[in-house]
XYZ file of N, CA and C in Angstrom:
537
model
N 12.828 -17.854 -6.466
C 13.640 -17.556 -5.671
C 15.282 -18.056 -6.271
N 15.766 -19.107 -6.622
C 16.790 -19.261 -7.334
C 17.450 -18.064 -8.048
N 16.771 -17.331 -9.396
C 17.067 -16.493 -10.072
C 17.177 -14.859 -8.755
N 16.911 -15.465 -7.964
C 17.049 -13.691 -6.790
C 18.959 -14.149 -6.665
N 18.928 -15.883 -6.023
C 19.758 -16.071 -5.410
C 20.885 -16.020 -6.754
N 20.750 -16.413 -7.811
C 22.348 -16.044 -8.690
C 22.224 -14.658 -9.237
N 21.574 -13.357 -8.495
C 21.347 -12.306 -9.164
C 20.974 -12.237 -10.782
N 20.412 -12.977 -11.305
C 19.611 -13.206 -13.015
C 18.434 -11.866 -12.735
N 18.614 -10.769 -13.473
C 17.765 -9.831 -13.731
C 16.564 -10.352 -14.262
N 16.440 -11.301 -14.332
C 14.864 -11.764 -14.280
C 14.102 -11.973 -13.592
N 15.175 -12.029 -12.811
C 14.329 -12.441 -10.835
C 12.803 -11.729 -10.819
N 13.241 -9.916 -11.196
C 11.837 -9.430 -10.968
C 11.128 -9.678 -12.139
N 11.458 -9.414 -13.216
C 10.328 -9.588 -13.897
C 9.549 -10.988 -14.112
N 9.726 -12.258 -13.474
C 9.405 -13.781 -13.117
C 8.585 -13.525 -11.833
N 8.993 -12.191 -10.838
C 8.210 -12.118 -9.765
C 6.753 -11.164 -10.300
N 7.187 -10.731 -11.208
C 5.759 -9.740 -11.632
C 5.047 -10.480 -12.221
N 5.567 -10.917 -12.906
C 4.451 -12.175 -13.517
C 3.811 -12.741 -13.020
N 4.615 -14.138 -12.056
C 3.919 -14.709 -10.776
C 2.920 -13.947 -9.410
N 3.537 -12.863 -9.569
C 3.089 -12.384 -8.028
C 2.390 -10.845 -7.849
N 2.380 -10.708 -9.260
C 2.215 -8.895 -9.459
C 0.824 -9.141 -8.996
N -0.612 -9.778 -9.202
C -1.510 -9.929 -8.877
C -1.720 -9.688 -7.828
N -1.193 -10.683 -6.858
C -1.465 -10.696 -5.939
C -1.060 -9.806 -5.178
N 0.444 -8.983 -5.340
C 1.280 -8.152 -4.197
C -0.111 -6.902 -4.507
N -0.110 -6.711 -5.598
C -1.232 -5.472 -5.794
C -2.284 -5.746 -5.270
N -3.188 -6.748 -5.039
C -4.286 -6.406 -4.034
C -3.733 -6.576 -2.749
N -3.055 -7.196 -2.443
C -2.250 -6.753 -0.743
C -1.996 -5.081 -0.899
N -1.677 -4.492 -1.877
C -0.921 -3.208 -1.854
C -3.143 -2.416 -1.690
N -4.095 -2.832 -2.448
C -4.936 -2.152 -2.789
C -5.424 -1.797 -2.013
N -5.586 -3.207 -0.930
C -6.879 -3.389 0.332
C -6.196 -2.332 0.780
N -4.875 -1.903 1.031
C -4.908 -1.416 2.135
C -4.106 0.772 1.888
N -4.442 1.183 0.580
C -4.592 1.842 0.200
C -5.691 2.083 -0.588
N -6.608 1.804 -1.388
C -7.641 1.928 -1.781
C -6.521 2.819 -2.907
N -5.938 2.699 -3.733
C -5.405 3.663 -4.504
C -4.692 2.652 -5.478
N -4.841 2.727 -7.150
C -4.681 1.883 -7.704
C -3.266 2.227 -8.460
N -3.389 3.597 -8.453
C -1.760 4.104 -8.620
C -0.169 4.604 -7.375
N -1.279 3.948 -6.485
C -0.181 3.874 -5.586
C 0.092 2.958 -5.337
N -0.909 1.361 -4.923
C -0.852 -0.234 -5.323
C 0.282 0.052 -5.858
N 0.100 0.327 -7.321
C 1.399 -0.100 -7.887
C 2.912 0.052 -7.865
N 2.343 1.205 -7.181
C 4.124 2.256 -6.867
C 4.816 0.951 -5.804
N 3.767 0.857 -5.596
C 4.676 0.064 -3.663
C 4.264 -1.307 -4.406
N 3.991 -2.119 -5.572
C 4.068 -3.142 -5.520
C 5.282 -3.338 -6.840
N 5.976 -1.951 -7.692
C 7.150 -1.923 -7.992
C 8.558 -1.737 -6.902
N 7.593 -0.884 -5.664
C 9.265 -0.423 -4.967
C 9.238 -1.892 -4.261
N 8.181 -2.935 -3.727
C 8.377 -4.593 -3.207
C 9.320 -4.903 -4.116
N 9.668 -5.278 -5.844
C 10.496 -5.968 -6.310
C 11.323 -5.796 -5.901
N 12.047 -3.575 -5.792
C 12.888 -3.042 -5.331
C 13.840 -4.044 -4.310
N 13.275 -4.018 -3.245
C 13.170 -4.358 -1.547
C 13.742 -6.208 -1.789
N 13.246 -6.667 -2.626
C 13.142 -8.304 -2.578
C 14.668 -8.298 -3.460
N 15.131 -7.395 -4.252
C 16.272 -7.614 -4.739
C 17.633 -7.146 -4.258
N 17.259 -6.722 -3.694
C 17.848 -5.858 -2.231
C 18.199 -6.776 -1.012
N 17.356 -7.497 -0.643
C 17.496 -8.503 0.771
C 17.670 -9.911 0.078
N 17.377 -10.710 -0.955
C 17.761 -11.823 -1.288
C 19.028 -11.821 -1.991
N 19.976 -12.503 -1.956
C 20.819 -12.972 -0.990
C 20.515 -11.361 -0.031
N 21.007 -11.049 0.874
C 21.477 -12.046 2.395
C 20.139 -13.451 2.954
N 19.095 -12.990 2.919
C 17.581 -13.200 3.057
C 17.777 -14.094 1.981
N 16.679 -15.508 2.541
C 16.882 -16.786 1.964
C 15.085 -16.883 2.563
N 13.837 -16.564 2.216
C 12.647 -16.772 2.468
C 12.250 -18.246 2.330
N 11.299 -18.878 3.386
C 11.212 -20.334 2.928
C 10.154 -20.230 1.713
N 9.124 -19.574 2.001
C 8.190 -19.296 0.814
C 8.406 -17.783 0.385
N 8.437 -17.853 -1.001
C 8.465 -16.580 -1.669
C 7.443 -15.310 -1.860
N 6.172 -16.368 -1.966
C 4.876 -15.156 -2.278
C 4.716 -14.729 -1.120
N 4.597 -14.820 0.667
C 4.918 -14.807 2.172
C 6.053 -13.498 1.959
N 6.959 -13.945 1.551
C 8.304 -12.715 1.107
C 7.941 -11.753 1.033
N 7.311 -11.696 -0.685
C 6.919 -10.747 -1.350
C 5.806 -10.040 -0.958
N 4.728 -10.888 -0.223
C 3.320 -10.073 -0.389
C 3.911 -9.658 1.574
N 4.849 -9.525 2.292
C 4.946 -9.090 3.168
C 5.724 -7.704 3.040
N 6.028 -8.013 2.219
C 7.272 -6.469 1.500
C 5.534 -5.706 1.188
N 5.207 -5.650 0.507
C 3.853 -4.755 -0.142
C 2.856 -4.471 0.808
N 2.670 -5.365 1.661
C 2.000 -4.806 3.034
C 3.052 -3.910 3.742
N 4.025 -4.052 4.255
C 4.548 -2.745 5.116
C 5.322 -1.967 4.111
N 4.865 -2.069 2.916
C 5.065 -0.727 2.458
C 4.095 -0.120 2.074
N 2.760 -0.589 1.816
C 1.737 0.145 1.739
C 0.667 0.654 3.084
N 1.486 0.372 4.435
C 1.003 1.314 5.531
C 2.095 1.759 6.058
N 2.928 1.739 5.164
C 4.375 3.036 5.942
C 3.886 4.341 5.229
N 3.241 3.961 3.370
C 2.738 4.926 2.408
C 1.314 5.219 3.075
N 0.147 4.272 4.156
C -0.770 4.746 4.089
C -0.652 6.207 5.384
N 0.390 5.630 6.518
C 0.644 6.204 7.835
C 1.287 7.297 7.583
N 2.384 7.315 5.988
C 1.953 9.486 5.834
C 1.363 10.159 4.899
N 0.548 9.219 4.519
C -0.800 10.355 3.341
C -1.559 10.155 4.431
N -1.432 10.193 5.777
C -2.585 10.013 5.926
C -2.329 10.321 7.331
N -0.981 11.080 7.771
C -0.643 11.566 9.533
C -1.685 12.669 9.407
N -1.804 12.776 10.914
C -2.335 13.777 11.377
C -3.853 13.980 11.189
N -4.411 12.501 10.824
C -6.001 12.963 10.210
C -6.427 11.795 9.794
N -7.527 11.750 11.102
C -8.448 10.176 11.039
C -8.488 9.642 9.250
N -8.761 9.128 9.074
C -9.728 8.420 7.624
C -10.459 7.325 8.063
N -11.941 7.450 7.164
C -13.016 6.564 7.813
C -12.918 4.882 7.132
N -11.496 4.609 6.308
C -11.702 3.876 5.573
C -10.577 2.421 6.032
N -10.986 1.385 5.621
C -10.826 -0.056 6.685
C -9.771 -0.172 7.028
N -8.600 0.603 6.050
C -7.117 0.385 7.316
C -7.374 1.338 8.578
N -8.005 2.724 8.587
C -7.388 3.082 9.690
C -8.397 2.131 11.173
N -9.156 1.964 10.196
C -10.519 0.914 10.716
C -9.330 -0.311 11.649
N -8.893 -0.886 11.059
C -8.390 -2.144 11.451
C -6.760 -1.518 12.259
N -6.178 -0.893 12.111
C -4.767 -0.153 12.725
C -5.774 0.620 14.207
N -6.730 1.371 14.356
C -6.998 0.901 15.887
C -7.651 -0.025 16.369
N -8.241 -0.614 15.438
C -8.463 -2.483 16.597
C -7.978 -2.649 17.379
N -5.792 -2.991 16.278
C -4.949 -3.585 16.968
C -4.334 -2.580 17.441
N -5.085 -1.046 17.893
C -3.916 -0.065 19.128
C -4.669 -0.729 20.204
N -5.765 -1.798 20.260
C -6.051 -1.935 21.236
C -5.020 -3.080 21.875
N -4.710 -3.965 21.099
C -3.773 -4.892 21.679
C -1.970 -4.582 21.551
N -1.294 -3.826 20.996
C -0.466 -3.779 20.344
C 0.318 -1.987 21.368
N 0.925 -1.255 21.950
C 1.388 -0.072 22.579
C 1.740 0.086 21.200
N 1.913 1.459 20.728
C 2.196 2.523 20.159
C 3.508 1.889 19.473
N 4.067 2.396 20.447
C 6.063 1.559 20.634
C 5.802 0.552 20.122
N 5.436 -0.546 19.899
C 5.363 -1.899 20.238
C 4.831 -1.683 18.419
N 3.815 -1.123 17.890
C 3.327 -1.284 16.601
C 4.150 0.104 15.595
N 4.748 0.868 15.709
C 5.345 1.589 15.224
C 6.818 0.626 14.548
N 7.312 0.039 15.060
C 8.500 -1.091 15.112
C 8.143 -2.978 14.784
N 6.412 -2.799 15.103
C 5.865 -4.159 14.465
C 6.643 -4.964 13.593
N 6.939 -3.806 12.566
C 7.665 -4.866 11.292
C 8.861 -5.672 11.356
N 9.619 -4.738 12.351
C 10.719 -5.159 11.876
C 11.316 -5.421 13.538
N 10.091 -5.744 14.572
C 10.345 -6.556 15.582
C 10.701 -8.366 16.022
N 11.639 -8.186 15.332
C 11.455 -10.084 15.229
C 11.151 -11.222 16.536
N 11.141 -10.174 17.182
C 10.443 -11.150 18.854
C 8.746 -10.643 18.867
N 8.662 -9.843 18.254
C 6.715 -9.405 18.282
C 6.825 -9.862 17.226
N 6.751 -10.864 16.382
C 6.693 -11.103 14.976
C 7.019 -12.904 15.744
N 7.318 -13.181 16.012
C 7.469 -14.340 16.936
C 6.210 -14.441 17.659
N 6.121 -13.888 18.420
C 4.640 -13.810 19.421
C 3.186 -14.612 18.344
N 3.269 -13.636 17.976
C 2.444 -12.983 16.891
C 2.006 -14.301 16.175
N 3.086 -15.009 15.851
C 3.209 -16.389 14.818
C 2.892 -17.212 15.858
N 3.361 -16.987 16.928
C 2.620 -18.165 18.229
C 1.480 -18.198 18.444
N 1.082 -16.861 18.295
C -0.222 -16.454 19.245
C -1.675 -17.445 17.482
N -0.875 -17.211 16.957
C -1.842 -17.429 15.508
C -2.323 -19.235 15.216
N -0.647 -19.808 15.522
C -0.879 -21.005 15.654
C -1.673 -21.399 16.541
N -1.803 -20.546 18.182
C -2.938 -21.619 18.402
C -3.905 -21.419 19.063
N -4.902 -20.614 17.580
C -5.999 -19.894 17.336
C -6.640 -21.195 16.376
N -8.009 -21.741 16.932
C -8.788 -22.530 16.424
C -8.909 -21.420 14.695
N -8.667 -23.060 13.960
C -9.016 -22.589 12.048
C -9.848 -21.867 11.928
N -10.833 -21.634 12.390
C -12.390 -19.833 12.271
C -11.981 -18.579 12.303
N -11.026 -18.489 13.866
C -10.635 -17.600 14.407
C -9.411 -16.549 13.692
N -7.949 -18.091 13.207
C -7.189 -17.185 12.498
C -7.837 -16.682 11.111
N -8.555 -17.423 10.664
C -9.026 -17.225 9.431
C -8.986 -16.116 9.395
N -10.470 -15.440 10.364
C -11.617 -13.980 10.473
C -10.106 -13.456 10.719
N -9.395 -13.179 11.860
C -8.157 -12.486 12.060
C -7.811 -11.885 10.776
N -6.769 -12.770 10.060
C -6.177 -12.683 9.020
C -6.694 -11.855 8.053
N -8.029 -12.061 7.498
C -8.787 -12.043 6.809
C -8.495 -10.381 6.574
N -9.230 -9.934 8.464
C -9.193 -8.778 9.254
C -7.911 -7.836 8.684
N -6.490 -8.675 9.335
C -5.698 -7.770 9.581
C -4.605 -7.712 8.851
N -4.689 -8.993 8.010
C -4.050 -8.921 7.179
C -4.122 -8.424 5.734
N -5.478 -8.746 5.201
C -6.150 -8.274 4.236
C -7.006 -6.878 4.762
N -7.026 -6.858 5.529
C -7.522 -5.343 5.915
C -9.351 -5.487 5.406
N -10.049 -6.700 5.566
C -11.287 -6.776 4.489
C -12.298 -5.882 5.224
N -12.933 -5.135 5.345
C -14.019 -4.670 5.874
C -14.915 -6.473 6.142
N -15.606 -5.855 7.160
C -16.830 -7.006 8.384
C -17.178 -7.659 7.217
N -18.138 -7.281 6.520
C -19.416 -8.084 6.110
C -18.136 -8.761 5.095
N -17.320 -7.944 4.250
C -16.475 -9.115 3.478
C -15.751 -10.214 4.149
N -15.723 -10.281 5.146
C -14.793 -11.325 6.306
C -16.059 -12.319 6.054
N -17.149 -12.120 7.022
C -18.299 -12.321 7.073
C -18.946 -13.422 6.068
N -18.448 -12.885 4.542
C -19.295 -13.491 3.318
C -17.869 -14.418 3.428
N -16.785 -14.205 2.949
C -16.087 -15.573 2.744
C -16.279 -16.493 3.756
N -16.346 -16.137 5.010
C -16.631 -17.321 6.397
C -17.530 -18.353 6.258
N -18.388 -17.033 5.315
C -19.941 -17.693 5.275
C -20.638 -17.975 7.511
N -20.461 -16.493 7.994
C -20.945 -16.321 9.276
C -21.773 -14.843 8.930
N -22.460 -14.703 9.891
C -22.776 -13.060 10.193
C -21.600 -12.454 10.483
N -22.223 -11.116 10.704
C -21.502 -10.014 10.728
C -21.226 -9.762 12.265
N -21.857 -10.413 13.437
C -21.666 -10.054 14.257
C -21.052 -11.272 15.039
N -21.186 -12.411 14.225
C -19.963 -14.242 14.389
C -18.479 -12.605 14.901
N -18.637 -12.193 13.455
C -17.192 -11.807 13.055
C -16.673 -11.182 13.599
N -17.612 -9.930 14.062
C -16.965 -8.603 15.244
C -16.842 -9.235 16.686
N -17.205 -10.630 17.233
C -17.348 -11.113 18.747
C -15.937 -12.189 18.563
N -15.895 -12.690 17.370
C -14.341 -13.122 17.021
C -13.572 -12.513 17.205
N -13.650 -11.103 15.872
C -12.373 -10.660 16.035
C -12.227 -9.355 17.738
N -13.204 -9.720 18.266
C -13.144 -8.750 19.722
C -12.594 -9.529 21.037
N -12.647 -11.045 20.806
C -12.457 -12.273 21.509
C -10.790 -12.320 21.407
N -10.750 -12.573 20.111
C -9.210 -12.400 19.770
C -7.834 -11.812 19.623
N -8.366 -10.273 19.697
C -7.815 -9.121 20.240
C -8.177 -9.431 21.773
N -8.550 -9.607 23.170
C -7.901 -9.581 23.954
C -7.388 -10.907 24.192
N -7.458 -11.988 23.888
C -7.147 -12.759 23.647
C -4.845 -12.475 23.326
N -5.031 -11.544 21.981
C -3.744 -11.369 21.823
C -3.629 -10.241 22.560
N -3.756 -9.343 23.259
C -3.408 -8.615 24.389
C -3.125 -9.429 25.918
N -3.583 -10.160 26.290
C -3.370 -11.037 27.696
C -2.432 -12.051 27.070
N -2.232 -12.893 25.900
C -0.615 -13.119 25.409
C 0.488 -12.346 25.200
N 0.571 -11.315 24.507
C 1.262 -10.142 24.193
C 1.716 -10.163 25.990
N 1.346 -9.015 26.536
C 1.079 -9.369 28.081
C 1.995 -9.932 29.178
N 1.549 -11.469 28.254
C 2.743 -13.069 29.076
C 3.807 -12.911 28.382
N 3.758 -12.958 27.459
C 5.257 -12.157 26.567
C 6.273 -11.604 26.588
N 5.239 -10.358 27.557
C 6.734 -9.130 28.485
C 5.902 -8.535 26.760
N 5.595 -7.813 26.094
C 5.132 -6.625 26.237
C 4.530 -5.632 26.492
N 4.718 -4.221 26.318
C 3.413 -3.650 26.017
C 2.109 -3.013 25.615
N 1.166 -3.118 26.270
C 0.028 -3.067 25.673
C -0.625 -1.874 26.079
């Protein structure tokens, strides 16, 4: 973080060394293409360079992961506009569309109030429900993989996700968001 704040050119190389694999995994889980994932990660370093300062994120790994994820989702949407794919990304986005309107989804990454509401919602969830939700919708893992990582059955994951999406929808409606 200090390297970015000092505008040191080594900030990008150090970020690449420390967070490159993490950011590449985030992008690959969305895009399922090594080449496109590498491009997103490269764009991540530029985006971070241009936004620090004035931004001073509390946790650089989360900040870089968020940039990568947003870039990958944007790239996914552009490459899949007008068609429906069978990948996990399309399924995850369709599932979340049950809770968040298209208006809110299109500006999801830019709307501070929606981010804050989602963070408050996630803090209220039990640890297992939060883990399942994050593995599915942040890392966009298949239900089978989420079940394996959490040590539960796939049906348990599906039920947890369904209940959590319903609770999220109700929470967002109470917060004044369109669903």
